[in-house]
PDB file of C-alpha atoms and ligand atoms in Angstrom:
ATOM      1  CA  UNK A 150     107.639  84.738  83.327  1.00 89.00           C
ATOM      2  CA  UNK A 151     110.857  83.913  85.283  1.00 95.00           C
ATOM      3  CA  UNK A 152     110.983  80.315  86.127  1.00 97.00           C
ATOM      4  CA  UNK A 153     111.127  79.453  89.876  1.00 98.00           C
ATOM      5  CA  UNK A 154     113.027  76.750  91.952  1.00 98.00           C
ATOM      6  CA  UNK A 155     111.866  76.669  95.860  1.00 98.00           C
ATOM      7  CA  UNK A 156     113.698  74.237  97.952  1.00 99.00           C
ATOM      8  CA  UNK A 157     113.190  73.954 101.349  1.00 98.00           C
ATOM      9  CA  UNK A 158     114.015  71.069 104.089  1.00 98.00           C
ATOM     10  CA  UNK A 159     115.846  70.710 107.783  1.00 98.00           C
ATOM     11  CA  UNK A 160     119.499  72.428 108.781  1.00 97.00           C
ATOM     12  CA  UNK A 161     122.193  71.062 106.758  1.00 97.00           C
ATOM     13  CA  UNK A 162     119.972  68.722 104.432  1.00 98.00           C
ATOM     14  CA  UNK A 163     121.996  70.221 101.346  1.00 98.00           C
ATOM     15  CA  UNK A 164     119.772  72.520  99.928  1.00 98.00           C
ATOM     16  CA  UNK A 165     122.297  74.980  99.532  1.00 98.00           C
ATOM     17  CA  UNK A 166     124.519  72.680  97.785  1.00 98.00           C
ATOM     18  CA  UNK A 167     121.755  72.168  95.192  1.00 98.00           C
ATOM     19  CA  UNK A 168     120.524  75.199  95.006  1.00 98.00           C
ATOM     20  CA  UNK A 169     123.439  76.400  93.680  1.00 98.00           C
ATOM     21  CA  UNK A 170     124.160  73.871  91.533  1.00 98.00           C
ATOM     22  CA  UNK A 171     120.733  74.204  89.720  1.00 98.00           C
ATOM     23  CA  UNK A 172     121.267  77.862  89.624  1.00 98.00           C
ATOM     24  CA  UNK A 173     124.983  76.876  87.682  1.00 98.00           C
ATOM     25  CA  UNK A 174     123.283  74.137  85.666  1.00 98.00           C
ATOM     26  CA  UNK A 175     120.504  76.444  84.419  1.00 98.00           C
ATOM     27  CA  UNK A 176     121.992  79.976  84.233  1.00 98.00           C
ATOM     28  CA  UNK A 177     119.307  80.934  87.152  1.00 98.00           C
ATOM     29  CA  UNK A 178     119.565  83.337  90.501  1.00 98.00           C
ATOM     30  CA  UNK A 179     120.166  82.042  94.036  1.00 98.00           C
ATOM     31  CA  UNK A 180     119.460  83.248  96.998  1.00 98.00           C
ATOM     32  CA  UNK A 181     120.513  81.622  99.823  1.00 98.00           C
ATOM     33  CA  UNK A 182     117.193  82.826 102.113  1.00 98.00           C
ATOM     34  CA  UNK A 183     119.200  81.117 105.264  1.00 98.00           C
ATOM     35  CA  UNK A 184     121.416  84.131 105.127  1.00 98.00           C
ATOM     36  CA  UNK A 185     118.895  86.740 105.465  1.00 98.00           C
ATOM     37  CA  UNK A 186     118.240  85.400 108.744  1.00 98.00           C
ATOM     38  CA  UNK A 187     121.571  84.722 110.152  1.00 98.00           C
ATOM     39  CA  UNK A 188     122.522  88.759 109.102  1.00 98.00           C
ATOM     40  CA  UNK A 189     119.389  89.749 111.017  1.00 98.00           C
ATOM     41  CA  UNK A 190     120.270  87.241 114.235  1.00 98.00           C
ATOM     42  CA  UNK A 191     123.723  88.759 113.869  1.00 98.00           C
ATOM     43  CA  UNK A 192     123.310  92.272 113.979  1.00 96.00           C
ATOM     44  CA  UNK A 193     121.976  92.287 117.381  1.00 93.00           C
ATOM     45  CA  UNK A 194     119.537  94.847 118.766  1.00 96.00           C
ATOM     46  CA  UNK A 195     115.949  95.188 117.898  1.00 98.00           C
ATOM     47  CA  UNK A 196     115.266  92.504 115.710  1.00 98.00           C
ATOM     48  CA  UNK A 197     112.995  93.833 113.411  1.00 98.00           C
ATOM     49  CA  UNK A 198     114.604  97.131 112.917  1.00 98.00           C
ATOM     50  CA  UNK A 199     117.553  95.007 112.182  1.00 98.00           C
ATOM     51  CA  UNK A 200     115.548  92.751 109.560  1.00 98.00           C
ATOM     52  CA  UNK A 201     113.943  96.602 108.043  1.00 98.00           C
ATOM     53  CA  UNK A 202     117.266  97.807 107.503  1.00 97.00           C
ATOM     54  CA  UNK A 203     119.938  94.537 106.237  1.00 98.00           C
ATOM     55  CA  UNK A 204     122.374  95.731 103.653  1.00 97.00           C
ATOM     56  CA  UNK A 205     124.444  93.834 101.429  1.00 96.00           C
ATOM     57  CA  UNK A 206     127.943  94.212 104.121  1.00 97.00           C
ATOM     58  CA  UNK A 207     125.518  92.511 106.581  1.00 97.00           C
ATOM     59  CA  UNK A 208     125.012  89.586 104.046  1.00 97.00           C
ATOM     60  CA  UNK A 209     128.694  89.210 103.768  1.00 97.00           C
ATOM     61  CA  UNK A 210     130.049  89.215 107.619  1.00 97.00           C
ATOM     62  CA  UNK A 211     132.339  86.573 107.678  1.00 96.00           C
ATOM     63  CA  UNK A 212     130.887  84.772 110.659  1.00 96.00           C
ATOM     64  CA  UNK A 213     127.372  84.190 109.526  1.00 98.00           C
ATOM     65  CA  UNK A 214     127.962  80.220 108.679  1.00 95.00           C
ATOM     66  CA  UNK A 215     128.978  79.672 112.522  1.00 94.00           C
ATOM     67  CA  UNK A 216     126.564  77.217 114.609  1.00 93.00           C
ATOM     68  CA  UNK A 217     125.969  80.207 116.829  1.00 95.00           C
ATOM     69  CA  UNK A 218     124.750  82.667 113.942  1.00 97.00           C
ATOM     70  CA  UNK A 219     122.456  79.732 113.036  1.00 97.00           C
ATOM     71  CA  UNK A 220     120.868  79.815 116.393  1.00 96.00           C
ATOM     72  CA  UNK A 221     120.089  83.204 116.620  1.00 98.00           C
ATOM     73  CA  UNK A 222     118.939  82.960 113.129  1.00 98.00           C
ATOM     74  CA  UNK A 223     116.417  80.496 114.302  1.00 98.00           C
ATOM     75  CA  UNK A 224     115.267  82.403 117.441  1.00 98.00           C
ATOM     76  CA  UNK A 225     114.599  85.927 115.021  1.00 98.00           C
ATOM     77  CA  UNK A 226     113.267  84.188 112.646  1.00 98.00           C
ATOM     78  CA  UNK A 227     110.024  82.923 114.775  1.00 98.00           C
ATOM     79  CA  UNK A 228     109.122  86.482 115.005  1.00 98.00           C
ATOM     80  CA  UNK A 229     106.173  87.533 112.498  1.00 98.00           C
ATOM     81  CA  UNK A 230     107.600  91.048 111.729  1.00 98.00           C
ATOM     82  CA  UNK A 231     110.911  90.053 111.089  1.00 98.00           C
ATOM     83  CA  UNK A 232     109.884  87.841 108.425  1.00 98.00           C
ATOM     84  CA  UNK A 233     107.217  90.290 106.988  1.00 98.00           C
ATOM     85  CA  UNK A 234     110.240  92.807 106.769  1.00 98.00           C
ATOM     86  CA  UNK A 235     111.855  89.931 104.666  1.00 98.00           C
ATOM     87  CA  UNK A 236     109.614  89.120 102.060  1.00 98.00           C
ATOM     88  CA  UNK A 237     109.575  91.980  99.499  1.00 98.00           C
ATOM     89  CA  UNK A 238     113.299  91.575  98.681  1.00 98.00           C
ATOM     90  CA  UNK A 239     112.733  87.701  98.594  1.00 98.00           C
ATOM     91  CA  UNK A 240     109.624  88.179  95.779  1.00 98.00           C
ATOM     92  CA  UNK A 241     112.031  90.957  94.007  1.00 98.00           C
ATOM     93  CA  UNK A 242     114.835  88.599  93.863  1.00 98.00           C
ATOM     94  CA  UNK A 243     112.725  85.125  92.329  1.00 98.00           C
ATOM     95  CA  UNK A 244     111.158  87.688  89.782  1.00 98.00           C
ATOM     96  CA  UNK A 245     114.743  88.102  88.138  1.00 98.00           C
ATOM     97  CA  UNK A 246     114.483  86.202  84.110  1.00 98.00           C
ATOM     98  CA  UNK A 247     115.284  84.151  83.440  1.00 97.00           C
ATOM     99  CA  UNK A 248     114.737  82.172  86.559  1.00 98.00           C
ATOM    100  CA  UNK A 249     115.655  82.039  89.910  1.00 98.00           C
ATOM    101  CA  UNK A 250     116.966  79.490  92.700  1.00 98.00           C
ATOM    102  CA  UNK A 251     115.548  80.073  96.146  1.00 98.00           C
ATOM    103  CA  UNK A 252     116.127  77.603  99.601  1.00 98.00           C
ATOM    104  CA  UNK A 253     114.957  78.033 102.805  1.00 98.00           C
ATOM    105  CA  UNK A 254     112.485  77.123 104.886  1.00 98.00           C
ATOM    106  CA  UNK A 255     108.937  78.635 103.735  1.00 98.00           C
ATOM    107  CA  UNK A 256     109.887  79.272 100.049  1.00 99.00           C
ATOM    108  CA  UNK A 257     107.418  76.644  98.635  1.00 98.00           C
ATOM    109  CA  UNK A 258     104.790  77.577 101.474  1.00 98.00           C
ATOM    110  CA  UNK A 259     105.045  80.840 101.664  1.00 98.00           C
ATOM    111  CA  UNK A 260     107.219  82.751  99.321  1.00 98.00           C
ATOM    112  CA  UNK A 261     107.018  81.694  96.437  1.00 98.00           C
ATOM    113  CA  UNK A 262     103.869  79.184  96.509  1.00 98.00           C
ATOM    114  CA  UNK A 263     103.481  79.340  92.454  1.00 98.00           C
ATOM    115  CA  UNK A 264     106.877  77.968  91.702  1.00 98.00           C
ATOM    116  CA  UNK A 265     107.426  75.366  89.370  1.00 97.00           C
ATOM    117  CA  UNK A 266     109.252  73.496  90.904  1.00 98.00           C
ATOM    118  CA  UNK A 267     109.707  72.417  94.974  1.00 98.00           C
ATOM    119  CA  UNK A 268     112.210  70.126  96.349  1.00 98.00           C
ATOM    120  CA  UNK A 269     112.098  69.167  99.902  1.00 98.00           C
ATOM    121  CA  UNK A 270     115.318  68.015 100.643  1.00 98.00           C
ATOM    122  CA  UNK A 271     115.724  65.438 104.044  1.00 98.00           C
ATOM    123  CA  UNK A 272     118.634  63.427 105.246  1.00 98.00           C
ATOM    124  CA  UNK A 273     118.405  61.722 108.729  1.00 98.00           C
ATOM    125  CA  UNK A 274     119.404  63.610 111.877  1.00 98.00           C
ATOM    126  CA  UNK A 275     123.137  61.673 111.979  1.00 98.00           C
ATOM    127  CA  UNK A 276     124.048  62.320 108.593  1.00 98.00           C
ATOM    128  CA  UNK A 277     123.179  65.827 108.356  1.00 98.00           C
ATOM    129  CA  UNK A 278     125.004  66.178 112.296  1.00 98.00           C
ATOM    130  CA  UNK A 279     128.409  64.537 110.488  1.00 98.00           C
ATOM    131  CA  UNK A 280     128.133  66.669 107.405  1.00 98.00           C
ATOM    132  CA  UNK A 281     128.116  70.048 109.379  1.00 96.00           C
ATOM    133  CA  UNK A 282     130.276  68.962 111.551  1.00 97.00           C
ATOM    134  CA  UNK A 283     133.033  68.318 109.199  1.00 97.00           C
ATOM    135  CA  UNK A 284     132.048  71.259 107.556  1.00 94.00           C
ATOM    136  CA  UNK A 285     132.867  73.546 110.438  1.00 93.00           C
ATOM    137  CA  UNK A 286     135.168  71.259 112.244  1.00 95.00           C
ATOM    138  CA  UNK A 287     132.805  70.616 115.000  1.00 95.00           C
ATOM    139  CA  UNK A 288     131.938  67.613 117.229  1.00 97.00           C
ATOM    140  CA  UNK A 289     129.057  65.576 115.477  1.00 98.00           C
ATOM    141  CA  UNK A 290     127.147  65.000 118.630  1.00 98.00           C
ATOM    142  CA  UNK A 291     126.964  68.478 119.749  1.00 96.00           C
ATOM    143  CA  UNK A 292     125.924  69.440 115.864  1.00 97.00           C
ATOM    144  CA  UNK A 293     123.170  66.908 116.526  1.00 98.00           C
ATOM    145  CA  UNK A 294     121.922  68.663 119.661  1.00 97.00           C
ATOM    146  CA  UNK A 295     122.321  71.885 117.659  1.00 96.00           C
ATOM    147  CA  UNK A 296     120.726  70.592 114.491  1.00 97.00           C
ATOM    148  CA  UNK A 297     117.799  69.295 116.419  1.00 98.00           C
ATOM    149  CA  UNK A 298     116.995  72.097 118.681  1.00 97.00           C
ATOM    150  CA  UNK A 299     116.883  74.222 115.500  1.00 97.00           C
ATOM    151  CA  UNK A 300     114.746  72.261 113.720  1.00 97.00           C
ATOM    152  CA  UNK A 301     112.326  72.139 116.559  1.00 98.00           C
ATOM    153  CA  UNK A 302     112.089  75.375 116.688  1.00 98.00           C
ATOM    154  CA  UNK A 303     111.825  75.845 113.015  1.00 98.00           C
ATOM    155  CA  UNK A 304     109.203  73.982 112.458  1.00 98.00           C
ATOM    156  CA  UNK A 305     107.234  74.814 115.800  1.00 98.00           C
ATOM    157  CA  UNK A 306     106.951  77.985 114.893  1.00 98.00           C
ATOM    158  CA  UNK A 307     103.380  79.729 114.902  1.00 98.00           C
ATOM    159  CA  UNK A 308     104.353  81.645 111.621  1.00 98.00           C
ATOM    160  CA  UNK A 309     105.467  80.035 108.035  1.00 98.00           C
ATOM    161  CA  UNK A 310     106.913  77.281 109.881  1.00 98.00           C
ATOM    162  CA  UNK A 311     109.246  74.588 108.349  1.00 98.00           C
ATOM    163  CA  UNK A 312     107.798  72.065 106.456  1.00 98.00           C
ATOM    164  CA  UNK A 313     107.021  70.592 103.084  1.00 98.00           C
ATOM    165  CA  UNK A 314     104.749  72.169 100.825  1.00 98.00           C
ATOM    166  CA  UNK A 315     101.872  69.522  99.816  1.00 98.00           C
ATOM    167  CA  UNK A 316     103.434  69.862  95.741  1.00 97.00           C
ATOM    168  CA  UNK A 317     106.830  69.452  96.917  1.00 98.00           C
ATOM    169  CA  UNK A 318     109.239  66.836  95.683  1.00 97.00           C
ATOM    170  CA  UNK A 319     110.993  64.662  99.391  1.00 98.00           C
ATOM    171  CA  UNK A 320     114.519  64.476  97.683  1.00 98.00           C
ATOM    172  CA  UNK A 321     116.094  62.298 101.079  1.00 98.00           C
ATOM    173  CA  UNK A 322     119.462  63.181 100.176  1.00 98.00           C
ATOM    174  CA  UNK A 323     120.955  60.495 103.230  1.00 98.00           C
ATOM    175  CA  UNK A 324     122.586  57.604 100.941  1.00 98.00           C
ATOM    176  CA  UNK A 325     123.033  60.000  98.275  1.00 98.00           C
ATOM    177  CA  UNK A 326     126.855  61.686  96.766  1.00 98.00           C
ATOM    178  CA  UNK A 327     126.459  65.360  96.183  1.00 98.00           C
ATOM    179  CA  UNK A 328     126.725  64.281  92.204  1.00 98.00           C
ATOM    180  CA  UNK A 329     123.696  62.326  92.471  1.00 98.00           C
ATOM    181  CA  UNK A 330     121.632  64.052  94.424  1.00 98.00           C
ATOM    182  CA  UNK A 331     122.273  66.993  91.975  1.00 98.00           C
ATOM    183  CA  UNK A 332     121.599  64.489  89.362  1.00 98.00           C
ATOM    184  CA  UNK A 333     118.141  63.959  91.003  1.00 98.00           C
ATOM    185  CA  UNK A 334     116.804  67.506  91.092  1.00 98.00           C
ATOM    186  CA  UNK A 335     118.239  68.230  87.756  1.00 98.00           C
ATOM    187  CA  UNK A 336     115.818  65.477  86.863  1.00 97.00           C
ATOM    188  CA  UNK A 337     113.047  66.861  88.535  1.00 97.00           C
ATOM    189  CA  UNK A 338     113.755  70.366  86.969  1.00 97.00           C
ATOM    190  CA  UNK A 339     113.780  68.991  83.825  1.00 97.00           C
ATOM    191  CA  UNK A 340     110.364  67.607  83.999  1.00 95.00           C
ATOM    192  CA  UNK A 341     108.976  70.978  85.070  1.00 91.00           C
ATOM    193  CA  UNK A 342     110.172  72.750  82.551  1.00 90.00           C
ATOM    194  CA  UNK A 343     109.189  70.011  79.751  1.00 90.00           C
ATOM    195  CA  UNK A 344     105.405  70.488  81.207  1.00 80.00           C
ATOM    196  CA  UNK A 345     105.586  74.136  81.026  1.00 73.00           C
TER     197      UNK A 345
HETATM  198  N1  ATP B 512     124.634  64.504  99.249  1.00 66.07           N
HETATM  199  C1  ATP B 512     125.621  64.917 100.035  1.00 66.07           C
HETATM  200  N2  ATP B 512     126.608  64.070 100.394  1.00 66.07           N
HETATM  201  C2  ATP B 512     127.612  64.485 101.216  1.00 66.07           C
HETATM  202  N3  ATP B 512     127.727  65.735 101.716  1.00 66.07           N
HETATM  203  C3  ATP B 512     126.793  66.610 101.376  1.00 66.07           C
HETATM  204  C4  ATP B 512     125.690  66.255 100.529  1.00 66.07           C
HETATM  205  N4  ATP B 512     124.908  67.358 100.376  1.00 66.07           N
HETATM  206  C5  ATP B 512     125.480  68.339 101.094  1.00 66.07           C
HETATM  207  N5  ATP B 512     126.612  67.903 101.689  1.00 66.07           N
HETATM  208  C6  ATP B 512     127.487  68.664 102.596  1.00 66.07           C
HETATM  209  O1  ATP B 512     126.726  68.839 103.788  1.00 66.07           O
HETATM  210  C7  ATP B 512     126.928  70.141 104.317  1.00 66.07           C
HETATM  211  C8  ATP B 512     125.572  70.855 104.420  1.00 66.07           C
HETATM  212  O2  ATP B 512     125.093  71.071 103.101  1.00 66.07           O
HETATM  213  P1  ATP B 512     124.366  72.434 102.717  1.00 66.07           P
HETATM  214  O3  ATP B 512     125.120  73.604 103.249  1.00 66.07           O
HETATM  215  O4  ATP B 512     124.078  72.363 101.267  1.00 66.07           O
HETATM  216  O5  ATP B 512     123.032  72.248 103.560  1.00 66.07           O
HETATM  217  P2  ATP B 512     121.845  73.284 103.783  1.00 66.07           P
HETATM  218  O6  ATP B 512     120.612  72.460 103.844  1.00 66.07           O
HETATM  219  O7  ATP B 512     121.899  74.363 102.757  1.00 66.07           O
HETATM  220  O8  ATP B 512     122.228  73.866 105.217  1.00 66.07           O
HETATM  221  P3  ATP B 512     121.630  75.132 105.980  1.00 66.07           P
HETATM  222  O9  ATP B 512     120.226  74.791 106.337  1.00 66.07           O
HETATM  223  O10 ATP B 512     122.439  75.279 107.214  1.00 66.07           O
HETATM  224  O11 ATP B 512     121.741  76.318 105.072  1.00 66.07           O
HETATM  225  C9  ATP B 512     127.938  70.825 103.398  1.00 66.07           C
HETATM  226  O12 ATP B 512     129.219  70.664 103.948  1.00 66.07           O
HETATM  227  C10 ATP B 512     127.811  70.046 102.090  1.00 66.07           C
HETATM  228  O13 ATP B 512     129.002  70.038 101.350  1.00 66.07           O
HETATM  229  N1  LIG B 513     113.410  80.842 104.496  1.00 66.07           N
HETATM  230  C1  LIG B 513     114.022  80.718 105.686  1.00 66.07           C
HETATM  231  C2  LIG B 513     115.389  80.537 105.783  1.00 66.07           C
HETATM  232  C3  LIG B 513     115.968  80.437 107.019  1.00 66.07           C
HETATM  233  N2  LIG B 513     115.200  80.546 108.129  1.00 66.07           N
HETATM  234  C4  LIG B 513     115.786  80.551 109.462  1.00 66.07           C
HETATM  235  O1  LIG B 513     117.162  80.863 109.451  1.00 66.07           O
HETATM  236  C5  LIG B 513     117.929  79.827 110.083  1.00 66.07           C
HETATM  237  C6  LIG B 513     119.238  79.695 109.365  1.00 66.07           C
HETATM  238  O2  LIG B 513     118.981  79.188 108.070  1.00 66.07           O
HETATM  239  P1  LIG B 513     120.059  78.296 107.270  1.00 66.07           P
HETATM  240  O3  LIG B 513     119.330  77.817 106.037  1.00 66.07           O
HETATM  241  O4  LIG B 513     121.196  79.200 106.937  1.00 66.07           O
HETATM  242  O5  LIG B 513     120.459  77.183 108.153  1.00 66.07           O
HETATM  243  C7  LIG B 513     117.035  78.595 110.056  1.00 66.07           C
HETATM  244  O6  LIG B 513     117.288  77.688 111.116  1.00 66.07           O
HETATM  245  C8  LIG B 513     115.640  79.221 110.172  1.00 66.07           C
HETATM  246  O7  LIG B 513     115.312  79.480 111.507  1.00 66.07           O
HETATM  247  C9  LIG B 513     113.846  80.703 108.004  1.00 66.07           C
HETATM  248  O8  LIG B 513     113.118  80.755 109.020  1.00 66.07           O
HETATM  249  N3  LIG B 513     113.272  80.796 106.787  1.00 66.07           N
END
């Protein structure tokens, strides 16, 4: 049985930066979930038909990071058919052995509810607005409007909205370096995989 990572948590919490640092650490598959949204937002059109029919030169447009792709990422992704059309590829890709690395939004809820292992990872509204914001070269205020307005929506959302599952471990990620917040889920993952 492949062993299963879900982390979930807000807009620029560092999930990503985790997730693929546990995938590194442990030889697993990641799947940045995020991006199957943004490539559907992105492709413009019918949403759904857009969702039915993503191939792997959608997932790797070079302008799917942008605060812009994020928002229409979050307006798609409200829509129940878009994520139905999303969730066979997400199950085939987390039943990959040895193991696999998934973050998102509904992967500890929703996608993958049996995984060992769920992180939630936080870090205030500021932090997370000055962290994208040097990351794309942005103005930190109008990241926190954006960051905000996303997670609103994200987790006001009728279907799998964002939120923590009740298993999940709140890794707040705020006062923490990249190395030790790593350090932290490591940690965590360990544990799981002692208990198995
Ligand atoms: N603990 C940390 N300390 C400082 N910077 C961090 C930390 N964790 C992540 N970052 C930085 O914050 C930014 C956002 O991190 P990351 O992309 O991992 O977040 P995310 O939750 O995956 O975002 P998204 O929801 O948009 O996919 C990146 O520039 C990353 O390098
Ligand atoms: N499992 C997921 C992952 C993402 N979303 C939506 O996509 C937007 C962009 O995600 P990032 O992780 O790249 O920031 C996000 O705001 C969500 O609306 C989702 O719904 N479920």
């Amino acid at each position: 049985m492949p062993f299963i990572i879900a982390i979930d948590g807000p807009a620029a919490s560092g999930k990503g930066t985790i997730a693929r640092a546990l995938s590194q650490h442990f030889g697993f598959h990641h799947l940045d979930t995020g991006l199957l949204y943004r490539a559907t937002g992105a492709k413009g059109g019918d949403p759904v038909a857009a969702a039915r029919g993503l191939t792997p030169a959608d997932l790797a447009r070079p302008d799917l990071r942008s605060a812009e792709a994020g928002q229409a990422a979050s307006r798609i992704a409200a829509i129940p058919e878009v994520r139905a059309a999303l969730v066979a590829f997400q199950h085939r890709f987390a039943a990959q052995d040895p193991g696999a690395v998934l973050d998102g939004r509904d992967i500890g809820t929703v996608i993958c509810p049996d995984a060992e292992v769920k992180l939630y990872v936080v870090a205030s509204d500021e932090v997370r607005a000055a962290r994208r914001a040097a990351e794309l070269g942005a103005d930190p205020a109008q990241m926190l409007v954006e960051l905000r307005e996303r997670d609103q929506r994200d987790s006001q959302r009728a279907t799998a909205p964002l939120r923590p599952a009740d298993d999940a471990v709140v890794l707040d990620t705020s006062d923490l370096s990249i190395a030790d917040a790593i350090s932290r889920a490591i940690t965590a993952v360990d544990l799981a995989r002692q208990g198995r």
